[in-house]
Amino acid sequence: MTELEPGLPGRYAHVCAALEAAEAKAGREKGSVKLLAVGKTFNAEAVLECARAGARAFGENYAQEGCDKVDWFREHHPELGLEWHFIGPLQSNKTRPVAERFDWVQSIDRLKIAERLSAQRPAGMAPINLLIEVNIDGEDTKSGVTPAELPALAEAIEALPNVRLRGLMAIPAPADDHEARMKPLLAMRTLFAEFRKAHPQADTLSMGMSADLEEAVLAGTTMVRVGSAIFGARNYNR
Ligand SMILES: *Cc1c(COP(=O)(O)O)cnc(C)c1O
Protein backbone atom coordinates (compact mmCIF):
# COMPACT_ATOMS: atom_id res chain seq x y z
CA MET A 1 0.00 0.00 0.00
CA THR A 2 1.10 3.56 -0.64
CA GLU A 3 1.30 5.81 2.37
CA LEU A 4 -1.05 8.78 2.09
CA GLU A 5 0.59 12.20 2.25
CA PRO A 6 -1.31 14.78 4.33
CA GLY A 7 -3.55 17.24 2.48
CA LEU A 8 -5.98 15.01 0.62
CA PRO A 9 -9.02 17.27 1.21
CA GLY A 10 -7.15 20.19 -0.35
CA ARG A 11 -6.03 18.13 -3.34
CA TYR A 12 -9.57 16.81 -3.82
CA ALA A 13 -11.02 20.35 -3.71
CA HIS A 14 -8.37 21.47 -6.20
CA VAL A 15 -9.35 18.71 -8.66
CA CYS A 16 -13.05 19.57 -8.26
CA ALA A 17 -12.26 23.23 -9.00
CA ALA A 18 -10.12 22.28 -12.02
CA LEU A 19 -12.95 20.13 -13.35
CA GLU A 20 -15.45 22.93 -12.91
CA ALA A 21 -13.11 25.39 -14.62
CA ALA A 22 -12.60 22.96 -17.51
CA GLU A 23 -16.37 22.55 -17.91
CA ALA A 24 -16.78 26.33 -18.05
CA LYS A 25 -13.92 26.71 -20.53
CA ALA A 26 -15.42 24.02 -22.76
CA GLY A 27 -18.85 25.67 -22.59
CA ARG A 28 -20.27 22.64 -20.84
CA GLU A 29 -22.80 22.56 -18.05
CA LYS A 30 -21.45 22.53 -14.50
CA GLY A 31 -21.56 18.99 -13.13
CA SER A 32 -21.86 17.38 -16.56
CA VAL A 33 -18.59 15.46 -16.07
CA LYS A 34 -18.52 12.85 -13.34
CA LEU A 35 -15.41 12.50 -11.18
CA LEU A 36 -14.18 9.01 -10.37
CA ALA A 37 -11.54 8.95 -7.60
CA VAL A 38 -8.96 6.23 -8.29
CA GLY A 39 -7.56 4.91 -5.02
CA LYS A 40 -5.48 1.98 -6.25
CA THR A 41 -2.54 1.13 -3.96
CA PHE A 42 -4.03 3.30 -1.19
CA ASN A 43 -5.81 1.65 1.73
CA ALA A 44 -9.47 1.86 2.74
CA GLU A 45 -8.76 4.60 5.30
CA ALA A 46 -7.33 6.80 2.53
CA VAL A 47 -10.44 6.17 0.43
CA LEU A 48 -12.56 7.01 3.48
CA GLU A 49 -10.77 10.33 3.80
CA CYS A 50 -11.59 11.02 0.14
CA ALA A 51 -15.24 10.08 0.71
CA ARG A 52 -15.34 12.46 3.68
CA ALA A 53 -13.98 15.18 1.36
CA GLY A 54 -17.02 14.59 -0.87
CA ALA A 55 -16.21 11.86 -3.41
CA ARG A 56 -18.88 9.21 -3.96
CA ALA A 57 -17.61 7.15 -6.91
CA PHE A 58 -14.34 5.21 -6.70
CA GLY A 59 -12.22 3.30 -9.20
CA GLU A 60 -10.10 0.24 -8.45
CA ASN A 61 -7.61 -1.61 -10.68
CA TYR A 62 -6.79 -4.84 -8.88
CA ALA A 63 -9.46 -7.46 -8.12
CA GLN A 64 -8.26 -8.56 -4.70
CA GLU A 65 -7.39 -5.10 -3.42
CA GLY A 66 -10.61 -3.60 -4.81
CA CYS A 67 -12.85 -6.34 -3.42
CA ASP A 68 -11.25 -6.01 0.01
CA LYS A 69 -12.01 -2.27 -0.01
CA VAL A 70 -15.63 -2.77 -1.09
CA ASP A 71 -16.05 -5.30 1.72
CA TRP A 72 -14.46 -2.93 4.24
CA PHE A 73 -16.91 -0.17 3.29
CA ARG A 74 -19.88 -2.55 3.28
CA GLU A 75 -18.97 -3.52 6.83
CA HIS A 76 -17.86 -0.19 8.29
CA HIS A 77 -19.53 2.54 6.23
CA PRO A 78 -22.63 1.27 4.42
CA GLU A 79 -24.24 4.67 5.10
CA LEU A 80 -21.88 6.33 2.58
CA GLY A 81 -23.48 4.43 -0.32
CA LEU A 82 -20.30 4.55 -2.39
CA GLU A 83 -20.31 3.55 -6.07
CA TRP A 84 -17.51 1.19 -7.17
CA HIS A 85 -15.97 0.98 -10.64
CA PHE A 86 -13.55 -1.73 -11.67
CA ILE A 87 -11.17 -0.10 -14.17
CA GLY A 88 -8.19 -2.48 -14.44
CA PRO A 89 -7.57 -5.55 -16.58
CA LEU A 90 -9.85 -8.37 -15.41
CA GLN A 91 -8.93 -12.05 -15.76
CA SER A 92 -11.73 -14.57 -16.16
CA ASN A 93 -10.87 -16.36 -12.91
CA LYS A 94 -11.46 -13.07 -11.01
CA THR A 95 -14.85 -12.15 -12.45
CA ARG A 96 -16.99 -13.68 -9.70
CA PRO A 97 -15.87 -11.54 -6.74
CA VAL A 98 -16.06 -8.45 -8.99
CA ALA A 99 -19.59 -9.38 -10.18
CA GLU A 100 -20.61 -9.74 -6.53
CA ARG A 101 -19.33 -6.33 -5.45
CA PHE A 102 -18.82 -3.71 -8.16
CA ASP A 103 -21.40 -1.40 -9.75
CA TRP A 104 -19.43 -0.90 -12.96
CA VAL A 105 -16.67 -2.63 -14.96
CA GLN A 106 -15.01 -0.22 -17.40
CA SER A 107 -12.38 -2.50 -18.91
CA ILE A 108 -14.41 -4.95 -21.01
CA ASP A 109 -12.47 -6.00 -24.10
CA ARG A 110 -13.74 -9.51 -24.75
CA LEU A 111 -17.12 -11.17 -24.67
CA LYS A 112 -16.08 -13.93 -22.29
CA ILE A 113 -15.57 -11.48 -19.41
CA ALA A 114 -18.96 -9.83 -19.98
CA GLU A 115 -20.66 -13.23 -20.19
CA ARG A 116 -19.14 -14.33 -16.90
CA LEU A 117 -20.07 -11.06 -15.16
CA SER A 118 -23.65 -11.46 -16.39
CA ALA A 119 -23.85 -15.10 -15.30
CA GLN A 120 -22.23 -14.41 -11.91
CA ARG A 121 -24.16 -11.26 -11.02
CA PRO A 122 -26.13 -12.17 -7.89
CA ALA A 123 -29.93 -12.20 -8.18
CA GLY A 124 -31.25 -9.16 -6.33
CA MET A 125 -28.42 -6.86 -7.42
CA ALA A 126 -29.03 -4.36 -10.21
CA PRO A 127 -27.50 -5.30 -13.59
CA ILE A 128 -23.79 -4.49 -13.67
CA ASN A 129 -22.88 -1.44 -15.79
CA LEU A 130 -20.25 -2.10 -18.45
CA LEU A 131 -18.00 0.04 -20.62
CA ILE A 132 -16.05 -1.34 -23.54
CA GLU A 133 -12.39 -0.34 -23.44
CA VAL A 134 -11.05 0.93 -26.75
CA ASN A 135 -7.35 0.86 -27.63
CA ILE A 136 -7.57 4.19 -29.39
CA ASP A 137 -3.82 4.61 -30.06
CA GLY A 138 -3.47 1.09 -31.45
CA GLU A 139 -0.67 0.31 -28.99
CA ASP A 140 0.32 -3.36 -29.07
CA THR A 141 0.94 -3.54 -25.36
CA LYS A 142 -2.40 -2.21 -24.35
CA SER A 143 -5.73 -3.81 -23.62
CA GLY A 144 -8.89 -2.69 -25.36
CA VAL A 145 -10.58 -3.47 -28.66
CA THR A 146 -9.86 -1.76 -31.96
CA PRO A 147 -12.62 0.50 -33.31
CA ALA A 148 -13.26 -2.16 -35.98
CA GLU A 149 -13.93 -4.82 -33.34
CA LEU A 150 -16.30 -2.62 -31.36
CA PRO A 151 -19.68 -3.12 -33.12
CA ALA A 152 -19.73 -6.93 -32.92
CA LEU A 153 -18.65 -6.98 -29.27
CA ALA A 154 -21.22 -4.35 -28.33
CA GLU A 155 -24.02 -6.24 -30.05
CA ALA A 156 -23.12 -9.48 -28.27
CA ILE A 157 -22.94 -7.72 -24.88
CA GLU A 158 -26.37 -6.14 -25.38
CA ALA A 159 -27.86 -9.62 -25.65
CA LEU A 160 -26.71 -10.56 -22.11
CA PRO A 161 -29.36 -10.44 -19.37
CA ASN A 162 -27.65 -9.03 -16.26
CA VAL A 163 -25.52 -6.23 -17.69
CA ARG A 164 -26.14 -2.73 -19.01
CA LEU A 165 -23.85 -1.47 -21.73
CA ARG A 166 -23.29 2.19 -20.80
CA GLY A 167 -20.58 3.27 -23.25
CA LEU A 168 -16.86 3.40 -23.87
CA MET A 169 -13.61 3.85 -21.96
CA ALA A 170 -10.11 4.74 -23.16
CA ILE A 171 -6.64 5.22 -21.70
CA PRO A 172 -4.75 7.26 -24.32
CA ALA A 173 -0.97 7.07 -24.30
CA PRO A 174 0.62 9.89 -22.27
CA ALA A 175 1.77 12.83 -24.40
CA ASP A 176 3.72 16.00 -23.67
CA ASP A 177 1.84 18.61 -25.63
CA HIS A 178 -1.74 19.70 -25.92
CA GLU A 179 -2.21 18.74 -29.57
CA ALA A 180 -0.88 15.24 -29.05
CA ARG A 181 -3.13 14.79 -26.03
CA MET A 182 -6.20 16.02 -27.93
CA LYS A 183 -5.79 13.67 -30.89
CA PRO A 184 -6.87 10.34 -29.30
CA LEU A 185 -9.48 12.10 -27.15
CA LEU A 186 -11.11 13.61 -30.25
CA ALA A 187 -10.92 10.23 -32.00
CA MET A 188 -12.85 8.78 -29.04
CA ARG A 189 -15.41 11.56 -29.25
CA THR A 190 -16.07 10.69 -32.90
CA LEU A 191 -16.19 6.97 -32.14
CA PHE A 192 -18.63 7.51 -29.25
CA ALA A 193 -20.96 9.62 -31.42
CA GLU A 194 -20.99 6.81 -33.99
CA PHE A 195 -21.48 4.20 -31.25
CA ARG A 196 -24.52 6.01 -29.89
CA LYS A 197 -26.32 5.75 -33.22
CA ALA A 198 -26.45 1.98 -32.71
CA HIS A 199 -26.71 2.18 -28.90
CA PRO A 200 -28.72 5.28 -28.02
CA GLN A 201 -28.93 4.29 -24.34
CA ALA A 202 -25.13 4.62 -24.02
CA ASP A 203 -24.49 7.69 -21.88
CA THR A 204 -20.90 7.33 -20.71
CA LEU A 205 -17.57 8.18 -22.30
CA SER A 206 -14.88 7.54 -19.68
CA MET A 207 -11.59 9.26 -20.50
CA GLY A 208 -9.28 11.79 -18.87
CA MET A 209 -6.90 11.24 -15.94
CA SER A 210 -4.77 13.54 -13.79
CA ALA A 211 -2.58 14.63 -16.71
CA ASP A 212 -5.23 15.22 -19.41
CA LEU A 213 -8.31 16.19 -17.46
CA GLU A 214 -8.84 19.55 -19.12
CA GLU A 215 -8.33 18.19 -22.63
CA ALA A 216 -10.72 15.32 -21.96
CA VAL A 217 -13.44 17.75 -20.86
CA LEU A 218 -12.86 19.78 -24.04
CA ALA A 219 -13.18 16.58 -26.07
CA GLY A 220 -16.51 15.65 -24.52
CA THR A 221 -15.74 13.14 -21.78
CA THR A 222 -18.55 12.35 -19.35
CA MET A 223 -16.35 10.73 -16.69
CA VAL A 224 -12.78 11.48 -15.67
CA ARG A 225 -10.78 9.00 -13.59
CA VAL A 226 -8.38 10.83 -11.31
CA GLY A 227 -5.84 9.12 -9.06
CA SER A 228 -2.53 10.81 -8.33
CA ALA A 229 -3.87 14.39 -8.39
CA ILE A 230 -6.11 13.43 -5.46
CA PHE A 231 -4.26 10.70 -3.57
CA GLY A 232 -0.67 11.60 -4.48
CA ALA A 233 2.07 9.65 -6.25
CA ARG A 234 1.70 5.88 -6.06
CA ASN A 235 4.20 3.40 -4.77
CA TYR A 236 3.94 0.02 -6.52
CA ASN A 237 6.45 -1.84 -4.34
CA ARG A 238 3.80 -3.62 -2.41
C1 LIG B 1 -4.45 4.58 -12.40
C2 LIG B 1 -5.54 4.84 -13.38
C3 LIG B 1 -6.16 6.09 -13.46
C4 LIG B 1 -5.71 7.29 -12.65
O1 LIG B 1 -4.50 7.75 -13.14
P1 LIG B 1 -3.80 9.11 -12.59
O2 LIG B 1 -2.83 9.44 -13.64
O3 LIG B 1 -3.19 8.74 -11.29
O4 LIG B 1 -4.88 10.12 -12.44
C5 LIG B 1 -7.21 6.24 -14.35
N1 LIG B 1 -7.63 5.22 -15.12
C6 LIG B 1 -7.06 4.00 -15.08
C7 LIG B 1 -7.59 2.93 -15.95
C8 LIG B 1 -6.00 3.78 -14.21
O5 LIG B 1 -5.43 2.58 -14.19
mmCIF file of C-alpha atoms and ligand atoms in Angstrom:
data_model
loop_
_atom_site.group_PDB
_atom_site.id
_atom_site.type_symbol
_atom_site.label_atom_id
_atom_site.label_comp_id
_atom_site.label_asym_id
_atom_site.label_seq_id
_atom_site.Cartn_x
_atom_site.Cartn_y
_atom_site.Cartn_z
ATOM 1 C CA MET A 1 0.000 0.000 0.000
ATOM 2 C CA THR A 2 1.097 3.559 -0.635
ATOM 3 C CA GLU A 3 1.301 5.815 2.369
ATOM 4 C CA LEU A 4 -1.052 8.777 2.091
ATOM 5 C CA GLU A 5 0.586 12.201 2.247
ATOM 6 C CA PRO A 6 -1.310 14.777 4.331
ATOM 7 C CA GLY A 7 -3.546 17.244 2.484
ATOM 8 C CA LEU A 8 -5.982 15.013 0.623
ATOM 9 C CA PRO A 9 -9.023 17.267 1.214
ATOM 10 C CA GLY A 10 -7.146 20.190 -0.349
ATOM 11 C CA ARG A 11 -6.033 18.129 -3.338
ATOM 12 C CA TYR A 12 -9.573 16.814 -3.825
ATOM 13 C CA ALA A 13 -11.019 20.346 -3.707
ATOM 14 C CA HIS A 14 -8.372 21.474 -6.197
ATOM 15 C CA VAL A 15 -9.352 18.710 -8.657
ATOM 16 C CA CYS A 16 -13.052 19.571 -8.265
ATOM 17 C CA ALA A 17 -12.258 23.225 -8.995
ATOM 18 C CA ALA A 18 -10.119 22.282 -12.017
ATOM 19 C CA LEU A 19 -12.949 20.129 -13.350
ATOM 20 C CA GLU A 20 -15.450 22.929 -12.912
ATOM 21 C CA ALA A 21 -13.107 25.391 -14.624
ATOM 22 C CA ALA A 22 -12.597 22.958 -17.506
ATOM 23 C CA GLU A 23 -16.367 22.547 -17.909
ATOM 24 C CA ALA A 24 -16.779 26.333 -18.050
ATOM 25 C CA LYS A 25 -13.923 26.715 -20.534
ATOM 26 C CA ALA A 26 -15.424 24.017 -22.761
ATOM 27 C CA GLY A 27 -18.849 25.668 -22.588
ATOM 28 C CA ARG A 28 -20.273 22.645 -20.841
ATOM 29 C CA GLU A 29 -22.796 22.565 -18.046
ATOM 30 C CA LYS A 30 -21.451 22.531 -14.498
ATOM 31 C CA GLY A 31 -21.560 18.994 -13.130
ATOM 32 C CA SER A 32 -21.859 17.381 -16.556
ATOM 33 C CA VAL A 33 -18.593 15.465 -16.075
ATOM 34 C CA LYS A 34 -18.524 12.849 -13.337
ATOM 35 C CA LEU A 35 -15.412 12.496 -11.178
ATOM 36 C CA LEU A 36 -14.176 9.012 -10.367
ATOM 37 C CA ALA A 37 -11.545 8.948 -7.602
ATOM 38 C CA VAL A 38 -8.965 6.227 -8.288
ATOM 39 C CA GLY A 39 -7.560 4.913 -5.022
ATOM 40 C CA LYS A 40 -5.477 1.976 -6.246
ATOM 41 C CA THR A 41 -2.539 1.129 -3.964
ATOM 42 C CA PHE A 42 -4.034 3.297 -1.194
ATOM 43 C CA ASN A 43 -5.813 1.655 1.728
ATOM 44 C CA ALA A 44 -9.466 1.858 2.737
ATOM 45 C CA GLU A 45 -8.758 4.603 5.298
ATOM 46 C CA ALA A 46 -7.327 6.802 2.526
ATOM 47 C CA VAL A 47 -10.438 6.166 0.432
ATOM 48 C CA LEU A 48 -12.556 7.006 3.482
ATOM 49 C CA GLU A 49 -10.769 10.334 3.801
ATOM 50 C CA CYS A 50 -11.590 11.025 0.138
ATOM 51 C CA ALA A 51 -15.239 10.083 0.705
ATOM 52 C CA ARG A 52 -15.341 12.456 3.678
ATOM 53 C CA ALA A 53 -13.985 15.178 1.357
ATOM 54 C CA GLY A 54 -17.018 14.591 -0.872
ATOM 55 C CA ALA A 55 -16.205 11.855 -3.411
ATOM 56 C CA ARG A 56 -18.876 9.206 -3.960
ATOM 57 C CA ALA A 57 -17.606 7.146 -6.910
ATOM 58 C CA PHE A 58 -14.339 5.212 -6.702
ATOM 59 C CA GLY A 59 -12.219 3.303 -9.203
ATOM 60 C CA GLU A 60 -10.096 0.239 -8.446
ATOM 61 C CA ASN A 61 -7.607 -1.611 -10.675
ATOM 62 C CA TYR A 62 -6.790 -4.842 -8.876
ATOM 63 C CA ALA A 63 -9.456 -7.458 -8.124
ATOM 64 C CA GLN A 64 -8.257 -8.564 -4.700
ATOM 65 C CA GLU A 65 -7.392 -5.097 -3.416
ATOM 66 C CA GLY A 66 -10.606 -3.604 -4.812
ATOM 67 C CA CYS A 67 -12.853 -6.339 -3.425
ATOM 68 C CA ASP A 68 -11.245 -6.010 0.006
ATOM 69 C CA LYS A 69 -12.011 -2.268 -0.008
ATOM 70 C CA VAL A 70 -15.626 -2.765 -1.092
ATOM 71 C CA ASP A 71 -16.054 -5.304 1.717
ATOM 72 C CA TRP A 72 -14.462 -2.935 4.236
ATOM 73 C CA PHE A 73 -16.906 -0.167 3.290
ATOM 74 C CA ARG A 74 -19.884 -2.549 3.285
ATOM 75 C CA GLU A 75 -18.967 -3.522 6.826
ATOM 76 C CA HIS A 76 -17.858 -0.193 8.294
ATOM 77 C CA HIS A 77 -19.533 2.536 6.228
ATOM 78 C CA PRO A 78 -22.631 1.271 4.424
ATOM 79 C CA GLU A 79 -24.241 4.670 5.104
ATOM 80 C CA LEU A 80 -21.885 6.327 2.576
ATOM 81 C CA GLY A 81 -23.478 4.430 -0.318
ATOM 82 C CA LEU A 82 -20.298 4.550 -2.394
ATOM 83 C CA GLU A 83 -20.307 3.550 -6.069
ATOM 84 C CA TRP A 84 -17.515 1.194 -7.167
ATOM 85 C CA HIS A 85 -15.975 0.977 -10.637
ATOM 86 C CA PHE A 86 -13.547 -1.730 -11.670
ATOM 87 C CA ILE A 87 -11.170 -0.097 -14.170
ATOM 88 C CA GLY A 88 -8.189 -2.481 -14.441
ATOM 89 C CA PRO A 89 -7.573 -5.554 -16.585
ATOM 90 C CA LEU A 90 -9.848 -8.372 -15.406
ATOM 91 C CA GLN A 91 -8.934 -12.048 -15.765
ATOM 92 C CA SER A 92 -11.729 -14.573 -16.164
ATOM 93 C CA ASN A 93 -10.870 -16.359 -12.906
ATOM 94 C CA LYS A 94 -11.460 -13.073 -11.008
ATOM 95 C CA THR A 95 -14.849 -12.146 -12.445
ATOM 96 C CA ARG A 96 -16.994 -13.684 -9.696
ATOM 97 C CA PRO A 97 -15.865 -11.541 -6.739
ATOM 98 C CA VAL A 98 -16.061 -8.454 -8.987
ATOM 99 C CA ALA A 99 -19.593 -9.381 -10.180
ATOM 100 C CA GLU A 100 -20.611 -9.736 -6.530
ATOM 101 C CA ARG A 101 -19.328 -6.326 -5.454
ATOM 102 C CA PHE A 102 -18.822 -3.711 -8.158
ATOM 103 C CA ASP A 103 -21.402 -1.400 -9.750
ATOM 104 C CA TRP A 104 -19.429 -0.903 -12.964
ATOM 105 C CA VAL A 105 -16.668 -2.627 -14.959
ATOM 106 C CA GLN A 106 -15.012 -0.221 -17.397
ATOM 107 C CA SER A 107 -12.380 -2.502 -18.909
ATOM 108 C CA ILE A 108 -14.406 -4.955 -21.012
ATOM 109 C CA ASP A 109 -12.469 -5.995 -24.100
ATOM 110 C CA ARG A 110 -13.736 -9.512 -24.749
ATOM 111 C CA LEU A 111 -17.116 -11.172 -24.670
ATOM 112 C CA LYS A 112 -16.079 -13.928 -22.291
ATOM 113 C CA ILE A 113 -15.572 -11.485 -19.414
ATOM 114 C CA ALA A 114 -18.958 -9.827 -19.983
ATOM 115 C CA GLU A 115 -20.656 -13.233 -20.190
ATOM 116 C CA ARG A 116 -19.136 -14.327 -16.904
ATOM 117 C CA LEU A 117 -20.073 -11.061 -15.157
ATOM 118 C CA SER A 118 -23.652 -11.457 -16.389
ATOM 119 C CA ALA A 119 -23.852 -15.095 -15.296
ATOM 120 C CA GLN A 120 -22.226 -14.408 -11.909
ATOM 121 C CA ARG A 121 -24.164 -11.259 -11.022
ATOM 122 C CA PRO A 122 -26.135 -12.167 -7.890
ATOM 123 C CA ALA A 123 -29.933 -12.197 -8.175
ATOM 124 C CA GLY A 124 -31.250 -9.164 -6.333
ATOM 125 C CA MET A 125 -28.420 -6.864 -7.421
ATOM 126 C CA ALA A 126 -29.033 -4.356 -10.208
ATOM 127 C CA PRO A 127 -27.500 -5.303 -13.587
ATOM 128 C CA ILE A 128 -23.794 -4.494 -13.671
ATOM 129 C CA ASN A 129 -22.881 -1.439 -15.788
ATOM 130 C CA LEU A 130 -20.253 -2.096 -18.450
ATOM 131 C CA LEU A 131 -18.003 0.038 -20.623
ATOM 132 C CA ILE A 132 -16.046 -1.343 -23.539
ATOM 133 C CA GLU A 133 -12.389 -0.339 -23.435
ATOM 134 C CA VAL A 134 -11.049 0.927 -26.755
ATOM 135 C CA ASN A 135 -7.353 0.862 -27.626
ATOM 136 C CA ILE A 136 -7.566 4.189 -29.395
ATOM 137 C CA ASP A 137 -3.821 4.607 -30.059
ATOM 138 C CA GLY A 138 -3.466 1.089 -31.445
ATOM 139 C CA GLU A 139 -0.667 0.313 -28.993
ATOM 140 C CA ASP A 140 0.320 -3.364 -29.071
ATOM 141 C CA THR A 141 0.943 -3.545 -25.364
ATOM 142 C CA LYS A 142 -2.405 -2.206 -24.354
ATOM 143 C CA SER A 143 -5.728 -3.807 -23.618
ATOM 144 C CA GLY A 144 -8.891 -2.694 -25.361
ATOM 145 C CA VAL A 145 -10.580 -3.473 -28.661
ATOM 146 C CA THR A 146 -9.862 -1.764 -31.960
ATOM 147 C CA PRO A 147 -12.616 0.498 -33.311
ATOM 148 C CA ALA A 148 -13.259 -2.157 -35.979
ATOM 149 C CA GLU A 149 -13.927 -4.822 -33.335
ATOM 150 C CA LEU A 150 -16.298 -2.619 -31.363
ATOM 151 C CA PRO A 151 -19.677 -3.121 -33.121
ATOM 152 C CA ALA A 152 -19.733 -6.928 -32.918
ATOM 153 C CA LEU A 153 -18.645 -6.977 -29.267
ATOM 154 C CA ALA A 154 -21.223 -4.346 -28.328
ATOM 155 C CA GLU A 155 -24.015 -6.242 -30.048
ATOM 156 C CA ALA A 156 -23.118 -9.477 -28.267
ATOM 157 C CA ILE A 157 -22.943 -7.721 -24.879
ATOM 158 C CA GLU A 158 -26.369 -6.142 -25.379
ATOM 159 C CA ALA A 159 -27.863 -9.624 -25.645
ATOM 160 C CA LEU A 160 -26.706 -10.557 -22.109
ATOM 161 C CA PRO A 161 -29.355 -10.444 -19.375
ATOM 162 C CA ASN A 162 -27.650 -9.030 -16.262
ATOM 163 C CA VAL A 163 -25.518 -6.231 -17.691
ATOM 164 C CA ARG A 164 -26.143 -2.725 -19.008
ATOM 165 C CA LEU A 165 -23.853 -1.469 -21.727
ATOM 166 C CA ARG A 166 -23.289 2.190 -20.795
ATOM 167 C CA GLY A 167 -20.584 3.274 -23.246
ATOM 168 C CA LEU A 168 -16.857 3.405 -23.871
ATOM 169 C CA MET A 169 -13.611 3.853 -21.959
ATOM 170 C CA ALA A 170 -10.108 4.742 -23.164
ATOM 171 C CA ILE A 171 -6.645 5.221 -21.699
ATOM 172 C CA PRO A 172 -4.754 7.264 -24.320
ATOM 173 C CA ALA A 173 -0.966 7.074 -24.300
ATOM 174 C CA PRO A 174 0.623 9.890 -22.270
ATOM 175 C CA ALA A 175 1.770 12.834 -24.397
ATOM 176 C CA ASP A 176 3.718 16.004 -23.667
ATOM 177 C CA ASP A 177 1.844 18.605 -25.630
ATOM 178 C CA HIS A 178 -1.741 19.700 -25.917
ATOM 179 C CA GLU A 179 -2.214 18.744 -29.569
ATOM 180 C CA ALA A 180 -0.880 15.236 -29.047
ATOM 181 C CA ARG A 181 -3.132 14.787 -26.028
ATOM 182 C CA MET A 182 -6.204 16.019 -27.927
ATOM 183 C CA LYS A 183 -5.791 13.674 -30.887
ATOM 184 C CA PRO A 184 -6.870 10.337 -29.303
ATOM 185 C CA LEU A 185 -9.481 12.097 -27.153
ATOM 186 C CA LEU A 186 -11.106 13.611 -30.247
ATOM 187 C CA ALA A 187 -10.924 10.233 -31.999
ATOM 188 C CA MET A 188 -12.847 8.777 -29.037
ATOM 189 C CA ARG A 189 -15.411 11.562 -29.252
ATOM 190 C CA THR A 190 -16.075 10.689 -32.897
ATOM 191 C CA LEU A 191 -16.193 6.968 -32.145
ATOM 192 C CA PHE A 192 -18.630 7.509 -29.254
ATOM 193 C CA ALA A 193 -20.956 9.618 -31.420
ATOM 194 C CA GLU A 194 -20.992 6.808 -33.993
ATOM 195 C CA PHE A 195 -21.482 4.201 -31.251
ATOM 196 C CA ARG A 196 -24.523 6.014 -29.889
ATOM 197 C CA LYS A 197 -26.318 5.752 -33.215
ATOM 198 C CA ALA A 198 -26.448 1.981 -32.706
ATOM 199 C CA HIS A 199 -26.707 2.176 -28.895
ATOM 200 C CA PRO A 200 -28.724 5.284 -28.020
ATOM 201 C CA GLN A 201 -28.928 4.285 -24.344
ATOM 202 C CA ALA A 202 -25.132 4.618 -24.019
ATOM 203 C CA ASP A 203 -24.489 7.694 -21.884
ATOM 204 C CA THR A 204 -20.897 7.329 -20.713
ATOM 205 C CA LEU A 205 -17.569 8.179 -22.303
ATOM 206 C CA SER A 206 -14.884 7.542 -19.684
ATOM 207 C CA MET A 207 -11.588 9.263 -20.505
ATOM 208 C CA GLY A 208 -9.280 11.785 -18.875
ATOM 209 C CA MET A 209 -6.897 11.241 -15.937
ATOM 210 C CA SER A 210 -4.772 13.537 -13.786
ATOM 211 C CA ALA A 211 -2.584 14.633 -16.711
ATOM 212 C CA ASP A 212 -5.228 15.217 -19.413
ATOM 213 C CA LEU A 213 -8.308 16.191 -17.458
ATOM 214 C CA GLU A 214 -8.840 19.551 -19.116
ATOM 215 C CA GLU A 215 -8.330 18.188 -22.630
ATOM 216 C CA ALA A 216 -10.723 15.315 -21.959
ATOM 217 C CA VAL A 217 -13.442 17.752 -20.862
ATOM 218 C CA LEU A 218 -12.862 19.776 -24.037
ATOM 219 C CA ALA A 219 -13.175 16.583 -26.070
ATOM 220 C CA GLY A 220 -16.508 15.647 -24.523
ATOM 221 C CA THR A 221 -15.736 13.143 -21.781
ATOM 222 C CA THR A 222 -18.553 12.349 -19.353
ATOM 223 C CA MET A 223 -16.349 10.733 -16.688
ATOM 224 C CA VAL A 224 -12.781 11.482 -15.665
ATOM 225 C CA ARG A 225 -10.781 9.002 -13.594
ATOM 226 C CA VAL A 226 -8.379 10.834 -11.305
ATOM 227 C CA GLY A 227 -5.844 9.118 -9.061
ATOM 228 C CA SER A 228 -2.531 10.806 -8.325
ATOM 229 C CA ALA A 229 -3.867 14.388 -8.387
ATOM 230 C CA ILE A 230 -6.113 13.432 -5.455
ATOM 231 C CA PHE A 231 -4.264 10.701 -3.570
ATOM 232 C CA GLY A 232 -0.670 11.601 -4.476
ATOM 233 C CA ALA A 233 2.066 9.651 -6.248
ATOM 234 C CA ARG A 234 1.698 5.884 -6.062
ATOM 235 C CA ASN A 235 4.198 3.397 -4.766
ATOM 236 C CA TYR A 236 3.940 0.020 -6.524
ATOM 237 C CA ASN A 237 6.451 -1.845 -4.342
ATOM 238 C CA ARG A 238 3.797 -3.622 -2.414
HETATM 239 C C1 LIG B 1 -4.449 4.581 -12.402
HETATM 240 C C2 LIG B 1 -5.536 4.840 -13.380
HETATM 241 C C3 LIG B 1 -6.158 6.094 -13.460
HETATM 242 C C4 LIG B 1 -5.714 7.290 -12.649
HETATM 243 O O1 LIG B 1 -4.496 7.753 -13.139
HETATM 244 P P1 LIG B 1 -3.800 9.106 -12.586
HETATM 245 O O2 LIG B 1 -2.826 9.440 -13.640
HETATM 246 O O3 LIG B 1 -3.186 8.739 -11.288
HETATM 247 O O4 LIG B 1 -4.880 10.116 -12.436
HETATM 248 C C5 LIG B 1 -7.206 6.241 -14.346
HETATM 249 N N1 LIG B 1 -7.630 5.223 -15.121
HETATM 250 C C6 LIG B 1 -7.063 4.003 -15.078
HETATM 251 C C7 LIG B 1 -7.589 2.926 -15.947
HETATM 252 C C8 LIG B 1 -5.996 3.782 -14.212
HETATM 253 O O5 LIG B 1 -5.429 2.576 -14.191
#
